[in-house]
Amino acid sequence: MKYNIPFIRPDFPGADDIAEDYRQILHSNWYTNFGPFERKFAHRIADYVGEGYYASTFSSATAGLLGSLIAILGKGDGTKYVLLPSFTFAAGAHAITWCGYKPLFIDIEESGLHMDLKVATRALEDPSYSASIAGILFCNAFGTGSFNIAAWEHLAERAKLPLIIDSAAGFGSLYDSNQKVGSAGRCEVFSFHATKPFGIGEGGAVVSRDKALIESLNSIQNFGFSQKGDAVQLGFNGKLQEINAAIGLRQFERIEGMLKKRRAVYGRYLSELNPDKFRFQINAEQASLCFATVIVKERGRRNEYSAKLQSAGVQVRTYYSPSIHKQTYFKHLKPYIPLIVTEKIDNLVLSLPNHDFMNPHDQALIIQLLNT
Ligand SMILES: *Cc1c(COP(=O)(O)O)cnc(C)c1O
């Protein structure tokens, strides 16, 4: 089907802006392996998050998640768990499995759509689980910063477990404390995939206050090599190319404008969609908004709204449905307790276009179709 209003339309720098960078890359004959563009990009990412932060770029967020788990937990023997929500993208569950741990799904809460702190606390205090939990992979759902990230940090500290945060879609988002997403936990992981608000093609980054962790990640993503090219730890190839880093540096020149546009589009959904029929994720107005998430209040009507929009030429999705625990490869895993809220939201969530090229008339049509 051809859609008049696409779900996502990436906003990339123009060809002329990149041409000079590409000439420089050819001239220096340095295409990857921590070249000058990558080094500068890594510093810009860290500075953007705040003073005292460090960043390791990656070829994707998935590679960044895998690297972080290896660096922080070490490779597991397949017997221990890492907590995570099922209501997220499958990358986290894959990374946990590759790293030798078992994903233990925790339900989400209704207002922020994030992993439920109370359920996670119960799991960590549960004698039949606590000793076999190795870490927590929190997910800032849709890149929206959690409204209680400080409570998660306390919980992890009390349990003496690392808190790793998948903020893949959230570069540019703010926590409700106005602190940047990227600044919490042991580290936070971002994606710069073409479909994310800060797109460079394929790419990602891990941000942390821990300089030694970031140095270790730079080694892990380069075959576990030391400075001398000796494989001193388990590694793989997860490096970011120069051309993608060059695109990323150009995106930094445009990021505030992109965020402003997306937040304006989202603000219009927020103020014009009928509140009797739809509700929103808490704190999303401060997010970088890869799309707009709405929860249909009327049970059983989500698919009807989705079909109505699609047949009018509006491309919509239902992220993160189906949740991970319903997907073929992961459905044998037993969640900690039944995922009641996850399953409910799974059937009510509707993802609307919220990109940098939204035409006001197109958005008016979407709003009108949903309100009537
Ligand atoms: C997009 C996304 C990923 C994967 O990012 P890649 O860069 O494509 O590997 C992981 N987790 C979440 C929550 C995402 O939204």
Short mmCIF file of C-alpha atoms and ligand atoms in Angstrom, two decimals:
data_model
loop_
_atom_site.label_atom_id
_atom_site.label_comp_id
_atom_site.label_asym_id
_atom_site.label_seq_id
_atom_site.Cartn_x
_atom_site.Cartn_y
_atom_site.Cartn_z
CA MET A 1 0.00 0.00 0.00
CA LYS A 2 1.20 3.50 -0.84
CA TYR A 3 0.81 5.92 2.07
CA ASN A 4 0.40 9.66 1.57
CA ILE A 5 1.57 10.26 5.12
CA PRO A 6 4.53 7.99 5.99
CA PHE A 7 5.07 6.77 9.55
CA ILE A 8 8.71 7.83 9.56
CA ARG A 9 10.61 10.13 7.28
CA PRO A 10 14.28 10.39 8.27
CA ASP A 11 15.73 13.91 8.39
CA PHE A 12 19.31 13.72 7.13
CA PRO A 13 21.82 16.45 6.28
CA GLY A 14 21.94 17.37 2.59
CA ALA A 15 24.43 15.82 0.14
CA ASP A 16 26.37 19.08 -0.18
CA ASP A 17 26.88 19.24 3.58
CA ILE A 18 28.42 15.79 3.60
CA ALA A 19 30.45 16.12 0.38
CA GLU A 20 33.33 17.98 2.01
CA ASP A 21 33.49 15.48 4.90
CA TYR A 22 33.61 12.60 2.45
CA ARG A 23 36.40 14.29 0.51
CA GLN A 24 38.35 14.60 3.75
CA ILE A 25 37.80 10.92 4.56
CA LEU A 26 39.10 9.92 1.11
CA HIS A 27 42.02 12.30 1.43
CA SER A 28 43.04 11.01 4.86
CA ASN A 29 42.49 7.42 3.69
CA TRP A 30 41.00 6.61 7.12
CA TYR A 31 37.57 4.96 6.93
CA THR A 32 37.00 3.34 10.31
CA ASN A 33 38.86 2.26 13.52
CA PHE A 34 38.50 5.41 15.64
CA GLY A 35 39.36 7.95 12.94
CA PRO A 36 39.16 11.72 13.43
CA PHE A 37 35.41 11.99 12.70
CA GLU A 38 34.56 9.16 15.09
CA ARG A 39 36.75 10.63 17.86
CA LYS A 40 35.09 14.02 17.52
CA PHE A 41 31.61 12.47 17.37
CA ALA A 42 32.23 10.44 20.57
CA HIS A 43 33.26 13.63 22.39
CA ARG A 44 30.25 15.57 21.10
CA ILE A 45 27.89 12.83 22.33
CA ALA A 46 29.46 12.83 25.80
CA ASP A 47 29.45 16.66 26.02
CA TYR A 48 25.82 16.76 24.94
CA VAL A 49 24.82 14.50 27.85
CA GLY A 50 26.77 16.60 30.32
CA GLU A 51 30.03 17.38 32.03
CA GLY A 52 31.92 14.38 33.34
CA TYR A 53 30.46 11.90 30.85
CA TYR A 54 32.28 9.67 28.36
CA ALA A 55 31.00 7.92 25.25
CA SER A 56 31.91 4.92 23.16
CA THR A 57 30.34 4.88 19.71
CA PHE A 58 29.16 1.60 18.17
CA SER A 59 27.95 0.30 14.82
CA SER A 60 24.45 -0.06 16.36
CA ALA A 61 22.66 0.16 19.69
CA THR A 62 22.40 -3.64 19.71
CA ALA A 63 26.22 -3.86 19.54
CA GLY A 64 26.36 -1.25 22.32
CA LEU A 65 23.99 -3.29 24.50
CA LEU A 66 25.98 -6.45 23.91
CA GLY A 67 29.27 -4.66 24.64
CA SER A 68 27.86 -3.12 27.84
CA LEU A 69 26.59 -6.46 29.14
CA ILE A 70 29.93 -8.15 28.43
CA ALA A 71 31.90 -5.29 30.02
CA ILE A 72 29.73 -4.99 33.13
CA LEU A 73 28.43 -8.51 33.83
CA GLY A 74 31.01 -10.61 32.01
CA LYS A 75 29.92 -13.55 29.89
CA GLY A 76 27.36 -15.67 31.74
CA ASP A 77 26.99 -19.46 31.88
CA GLY A 78 23.29 -19.38 30.95
CA THR A 79 21.97 -19.83 34.50
CA LYS A 80 21.51 -16.23 35.68
CA TYR A 81 18.82 -13.68 34.87
CA VAL A 82 18.79 -10.10 33.70
CA LEU A 83 15.56 -8.20 34.41
CA LEU A 84 13.94 -6.33 31.53
CA PRO A 85 10.50 -5.36 30.32
CA SER A 86 8.82 -7.38 27.61
CA PHE A 87 7.26 -4.17 26.31
CA THR A 88 10.36 -3.02 24.41
CA PHE A 89 12.29 -3.73 21.24
CA ALA A 90 13.74 -7.26 20.91
CA ALA A 91 17.38 -6.05 20.81
CA GLY A 92 17.80 -6.11 24.62
CA ALA A 93 16.55 -9.69 24.95
CA HIS A 94 18.88 -10.78 22.11
CA ALA A 95 21.87 -9.06 23.70
CA ILE A 96 21.15 -10.66 27.11
CA THR A 97 20.90 -14.10 25.47
CA TRP A 98 24.09 -13.68 23.38
CA CYS A 99 25.89 -12.64 26.54
CA GLY A 100 24.95 -15.86 28.33
CA TYR A 101 22.06 -14.72 30.55
CA LYS A 102 18.31 -15.43 30.65
CA PRO A 103 15.87 -12.56 30.06
CA LEU A 104 13.45 -12.28 33.01
CA PHE A 105 10.45 -10.24 31.91
CA ILE A 106 8.93 -7.78 34.36
CA ASP A 107 5.55 -6.12 33.83
CA ILE A 108 5.22 -2.39 33.04
CA GLU A 109 3.25 0.35 34.76
CA GLU A 110 0.35 2.17 33.10
CA SER A 111 1.41 5.81 33.10
CA GLY A 112 4.99 5.76 31.84
CA LEU A 113 4.84 2.34 30.11
CA HIS A 114 8.20 1.57 31.72
CA MET A 115 9.22 -1.50 33.73
CA ASP A 116 7.29 -1.52 37.03
CA LEU A 117 9.51 -0.66 39.99
CA LYS A 118 7.29 -2.50 42.47
CA VAL A 119 7.37 -5.74 40.48
CA ALA A 120 11.15 -5.51 40.00
CA THR A 121 11.58 -4.88 43.74
CA ARG A 122 9.52 -7.99 44.47
CA ALA A 123 11.64 -10.09 42.12
CA LEU A 124 14.86 -8.83 43.70
CA GLU A 125 13.55 -9.69 47.18
CA ASP A 126 12.09 -13.03 46.14
CA PRO A 127 14.25 -15.79 47.68
CA SER A 128 13.66 -18.11 44.74
CA TYR A 129 15.07 -15.53 42.28
CA SER A 130 17.23 -12.94 44.03
CA ALA A 131 20.48 -14.92 44.12
CA SER A 132 20.27 -15.66 40.43
CA ILE A 133 19.66 -12.12 39.16
CA ALA A 134 22.81 -10.58 37.68
CA GLY A 135 21.62 -7.20 36.47
CA ILE A 136 18.82 -4.87 35.40
CA LEU A 137 18.24 -3.71 31.82
CA PHE A 138 15.83 -0.82 32.15
CA CYS A 139 14.29 0.55 28.95
CA ASN A 140 13.24 4.16 28.47
CA ALA A 141 10.19 3.14 26.44
CA PHE A 142 10.07 4.92 23.04
CA GLY A 143 13.08 6.94 24.21
CA THR A 144 10.94 8.75 26.79
CA GLY A 145 12.81 9.32 30.04
CA SER A 146 11.44 7.51 33.10
CA PHE A 147 9.63 9.65 35.70
CA ASN A 148 11.37 7.77 38.52
CA ILE A 149 14.86 6.97 37.31
CA ALA A 150 16.37 8.00 40.67
CA ALA A 151 14.27 5.30 42.39
CA TRP A 152 15.65 2.75 39.91
CA GLU A 153 19.18 3.85 40.71
CA HIS A 154 18.45 3.39 44.44
CA LEU A 155 16.94 -0.03 43.87
CA ALA A 156 19.98 -1.17 41.86
CA GLU A 157 22.32 0.22 44.49
CA ARG A 158 20.45 -1.53 47.34
CA ALA A 159 20.48 -4.81 45.41
CA LYS A 160 24.16 -4.26 44.44
CA LEU A 161 23.30 -4.85 40.79
CA PRO A 162 24.26 -2.82 37.74
CA LEU A 163 21.53 -0.73 36.10
CA ILE A 164 22.03 -0.62 32.33
CA ILE A 165 19.57 1.58 30.43
CA ASP A 166 18.37 1.02 26.88
CA SER A 167 17.55 4.56 25.71
CA ALA A 168 17.92 3.63 22.06
CA ALA A 169 15.28 5.99 20.66
CA GLY A 170 15.90 8.72 23.22
CA PHE A 171 18.90 10.80 22.22
CA GLY A 172 17.85 14.38 23.08
CA SER A 173 15.18 13.34 25.61
CA LEU A 174 15.00 14.66 29.17
CA TYR A 175 14.12 12.93 32.43
CA ASP A 176 11.44 14.74 34.43
CA SER A 177 14.20 16.27 36.54
CA ASN A 178 15.35 18.05 33.34
CA GLN A 179 18.48 15.95 33.46
CA LYS A 180 19.43 14.53 30.03
CA VAL A 181 18.61 10.95 29.13
CA GLY A 182 22.07 9.38 28.90
CA SER A 183 23.12 10.56 32.35
CA ALA A 184 21.65 7.80 34.55
CA GLY A 185 22.50 4.25 35.60
CA ARG A 186 25.83 2.55 35.07
CA CYS A 187 25.53 3.47 31.39
CA GLU A 188 22.88 4.33 28.80
CA VAL A 189 22.73 3.01 25.25
CA PHE A 190 21.56 5.01 22.21
CA SER A 191 20.74 4.10 18.63
CA PHE A 192 21.36 6.36 15.66
CA HIS A 193 19.57 4.07 13.24
CA ALA A 194 18.02 5.94 10.29
CA THR A 195 14.54 5.66 11.83
CA LYS A 196 15.51 7.22 15.16
CA PRO A 197 15.18 10.94 15.88
CA PHE A 198 18.96 11.40 15.58
CA GLY A 199 19.65 9.21 12.56
CA ILE A 200 23.00 8.58 10.89
CA GLY A 201 22.19 5.32 9.02
CA GLU A 202 23.46 2.57 11.32
CA GLY A 203 25.14 3.55 14.57
CA GLY A 204 24.88 3.75 18.33
CA ALA A 205 26.68 4.86 21.48
CA VAL A 206 27.11 4.00 25.14
CA VAL A 207 27.38 6.92 27.57
CA SER A 208 28.68 6.67 31.13
CA ARG A 209 30.44 8.59 33.90
CA ASP A 210 32.81 5.64 34.19
CA LYS A 211 35.84 6.35 32.03
CA ALA A 212 37.31 2.87 32.55
CA LEU A 213 34.05 1.31 31.34
CA ILE A 214 34.12 3.43 28.17
CA GLU A 215 37.76 2.47 27.52
CA SER A 216 36.84 -1.17 27.97
CA LEU A 217 33.94 -0.75 25.51
CA ASN A 218 36.32 0.72 22.93
CA SER A 219 38.40 -2.44 23.27
CA ILE A 220 35.45 -4.88 23.26
CA GLN A 221 34.10 -3.39 20.01
CA ASN A 222 37.56 -3.81 18.46
CA PHE A 223 38.04 -7.58 18.99
CA GLY A 224 38.96 -7.12 22.66
CA PHE A 225 42.32 -5.67 21.61
CA SER A 226 44.66 -3.77 23.90
CA GLN A 227 46.54 -0.75 22.53
CA LYS A 228 49.17 -3.24 21.37
CA GLY A 229 46.69 -5.31 19.36
CA ASP A 230 46.64 -8.19 21.83
CA ALA A 231 43.17 -9.72 22.40
CA VAL A 232 43.01 -9.25 26.18
CA GLN A 233 39.26 -9.80 26.58
CA LEU A 234 36.21 -11.16 24.79
CA GLY A 235 35.28 -8.86 21.93
CA PHE A 236 33.73 -8.50 18.51
CA ASN A 237 33.65 -5.96 15.70
CA GLY A 238 31.20 -3.21 16.60
CA LYS A 239 32.99 -0.12 15.33
CA LEU A 240 31.37 2.97 13.82
CA GLN A 241 32.53 4.07 10.36
CA GLU A 242 33.92 7.56 9.65
CA ILE A 243 31.18 8.43 7.16
CA ASN A 244 28.46 7.74 9.72
CA ALA A 245 30.34 9.73 12.36
CA ALA A 246 30.58 12.63 9.86
CA ILE A 247 26.80 12.49 9.34
CA GLY A 248 26.38 12.44 13.14
CA LEU A 249 28.50 15.58 13.56
CA ARG A 250 26.31 17.33 10.96
CA GLN A 251 23.20 16.15 12.81
CA PHE A 252 24.48 17.88 15.94
CA GLU A 253 24.23 21.19 14.08
CA ARG A 254 20.53 20.49 13.55
CA ILE A 255 19.47 18.65 16.70
CA GLU A 256 17.79 21.51 18.58
CA GLY A 257 15.72 22.44 15.51
CA MET A 258 14.69 18.81 14.99
CA LEU A 259 13.65 18.43 18.64
CA LYS A 260 11.65 21.65 18.50
CA LYS A 261 9.74 20.51 15.41
CA ARG A 262 8.94 17.09 16.84
CA ARG A 263 7.82 18.49 20.18
CA ALA A 264 5.54 20.97 18.40
CA VAL A 265 3.90 18.16 16.41
CA TYR A 266 3.51 16.09 19.57
CA GLY A 267 2.10 19.09 21.45
CA ARG A 268 -0.63 19.33 18.87
CA TYR A 269 -1.62 15.66 19.31
CA LEU A 270 -1.58 16.25 23.06
CA SER A 271 -3.88 19.26 22.94
CA GLU A 272 -6.20 18.27 20.09
CA LEU A 273 -6.84 14.53 20.44
CA ASN A 274 -9.99 13.82 22.44
CA PRO A 275 -8.92 13.02 26.03
CA ASP A 276 -11.99 10.85 26.56
CA LYS A 277 -10.72 8.50 23.87
CA PHE A 278 -6.93 8.71 24.07
CA ARG A 279 -4.22 9.10 26.66
CA PHE A 280 -0.46 9.69 26.45
CA GLN A 281 2.75 8.41 27.98
CA ILE A 282 3.86 10.55 30.92
CA ASN A 283 6.90 12.81 30.22
CA ALA A 284 6.82 12.16 26.44
CA GLU A 285 6.53 15.90 25.74
CA GLN A 286 10.19 16.15 26.83
CA ALA A 287 11.31 13.23 24.66
CA SER A 288 12.93 13.26 21.23
CA LEU A 289 9.86 11.41 19.90
CA CYS A 290 10.69 8.90 17.18
CA PHE A 291 6.88 8.77 16.79
CA ALA A 292 3.84 9.68 18.88
CA THR A 293 2.46 6.98 21.16
CA VAL A 294 -1.20 7.09 22.11
CA ILE A 295 -3.14 4.63 24.25
CA VAL A 296 -6.68 4.02 23.02
CA LYS A 297 -8.91 4.13 26.10
CA GLU A 298 -11.75 2.12 24.60
CA ARG A 299 -10.86 -1.56 24.85
CA GLY A 300 -11.02 -3.48 21.60
CA ARG A 301 -11.07 -0.42 19.34
CA ARG A 302 -7.36 0.07 18.59
CA ASN A 303 -7.39 -2.00 15.40
CA GLU A 304 -10.40 -0.11 14.15
CA TYR A 305 -8.57 3.24 14.53
CA SER A 306 -5.47 1.79 12.95
CA ALA A 307 -7.44 0.49 9.93
CA LYS A 308 -9.25 3.79 9.57
CA LEU A 309 -6.00 5.75 9.41
CA GLN A 310 -4.28 3.28 7.07
CA SER A 311 -7.16 3.28 4.61
CA ALA A 312 -6.98 7.09 4.54
CA GLY A 313 -3.30 6.82 3.52
CA VAL A 314 -1.80 7.41 6.99
CA GLN A 315 0.86 4.84 7.88
CA VAL A 316 0.68 3.86 11.56
CA ARG A 317 2.25 1.17 13.75
CA THR A 318 1.63 -0.44 17.14
CA TYR A 319 5.00 -0.36 18.94
CA TYR A 320 6.07 -2.40 20.93
CA SER A 321 3.36 -4.88 20.00
CA PRO A 322 3.75 -7.82 19.92
CA SER A 323 5.74 -7.64 23.16
CA ILE A 324 8.90 -9.74 23.25
CA HIS A 325 7.45 -12.58 25.36
CA LYS A 326 4.96 -13.27 22.53
CA GLN A 327 7.59 -13.48 19.80
CA THR A 328 8.54 -16.91 18.51
CA TYR A 329 12.14 -17.09 19.69
CA PHE A 330 11.40 -15.79 23.20
CA LYS A 331 7.96 -17.18 23.98
CA HIS A 332 9.31 -20.19 25.88
CA LEU A 333 10.67 -17.85 28.58
CA LYS A 334 8.60 -17.66 31.74
CA PRO A 335 8.02 -14.07 32.93
CA TYR A 336 8.54 -13.32 36.62
CA ILE A 337 4.79 -12.89 37.13
CA PRO A 338 2.05 -12.72 34.48
CA LEU A 339 2.48 -9.61 32.33
CA ILE A 340 -1.01 -8.24 32.82
CA VAL A 341 -0.38 -4.56 32.06
CA THR A 342 1.97 -5.42 29.19
CA GLU A 343 -0.71 -7.57 27.55
CA LYS A 344 -3.34 -4.91 28.07
CA ILE A 345 -1.22 -2.09 26.62
CA ASP A 346 -0.13 -4.38 23.79
CA ASN A 347 -3.73 -4.25 22.56
CA LEU A 348 -4.31 -0.53 23.11
CA VAL A 349 -1.14 1.12 21.84
CA LEU A 350 -1.14 3.08 18.59
CA SER A 351 1.96 4.77 17.13
CA LEU A 352 1.33 7.87 15.04
CA PRO A 353 3.68 9.69 12.64
CA ASN A 354 5.66 12.44 14.41
CA HIS A 355 8.59 13.27 12.14
CA ASP A 356 10.31 16.47 11.04
CA PHE A 357 8.36 16.74 7.79
CA MET A 358 4.82 16.63 9.19
CA ASN A 359 2.60 18.94 7.22
CA PRO A 360 0.01 20.73 9.45
CA HIS A 361 -2.83 19.70 7.11
CA ASP A 362 -1.75 16.07 7.28
CA GLN A 363 -1.70 16.22 11.05
CA ALA A 364 -5.15 17.84 11.09
CA LEU A 365 -6.43 14.91 9.03
CA ILE A 366 -4.96 12.36 11.47
CA ILE A 367 -6.51 14.18 14.44
CA GLN A 368 -9.88 14.48 12.72
CA LEU A 369 -9.94 10.78 11.79
CA LEU A 370 -9.19 9.79 15.37
CA ASN A 371 -11.59 12.20 17.05
CA THR A 372 -14.63 11.34 14.90
C1 LIG B 1 15.87 0.88 17.89
C2 LIG B 1 16.02 0.20 19.18
C3 LIG B 1 17.07 -0.70 19.41
C4 LIG B 1 18.00 -1.16 18.32
O1 LIG B 1 18.85 -0.16 17.82
P1 LIG B 1 19.87 -0.55 16.64
O2 LIG B 1 20.75 0.66 16.53
O3 LIG B 1 19.03 -0.75 15.41
O4 LIG B 1 20.59 -1.76 17.04
C5 LIG B 1 17.21 -1.24 20.68
N1 LIG B 1 16.35 -0.94 21.67
C6 LIG B 1 15.31 -0.10 21.49
C7 LIG B 1 14.41 0.21 22.64
C8 LIG B 1 15.10 0.50 20.24
O5 LIG B 1 14.08 1.33 20.08
#
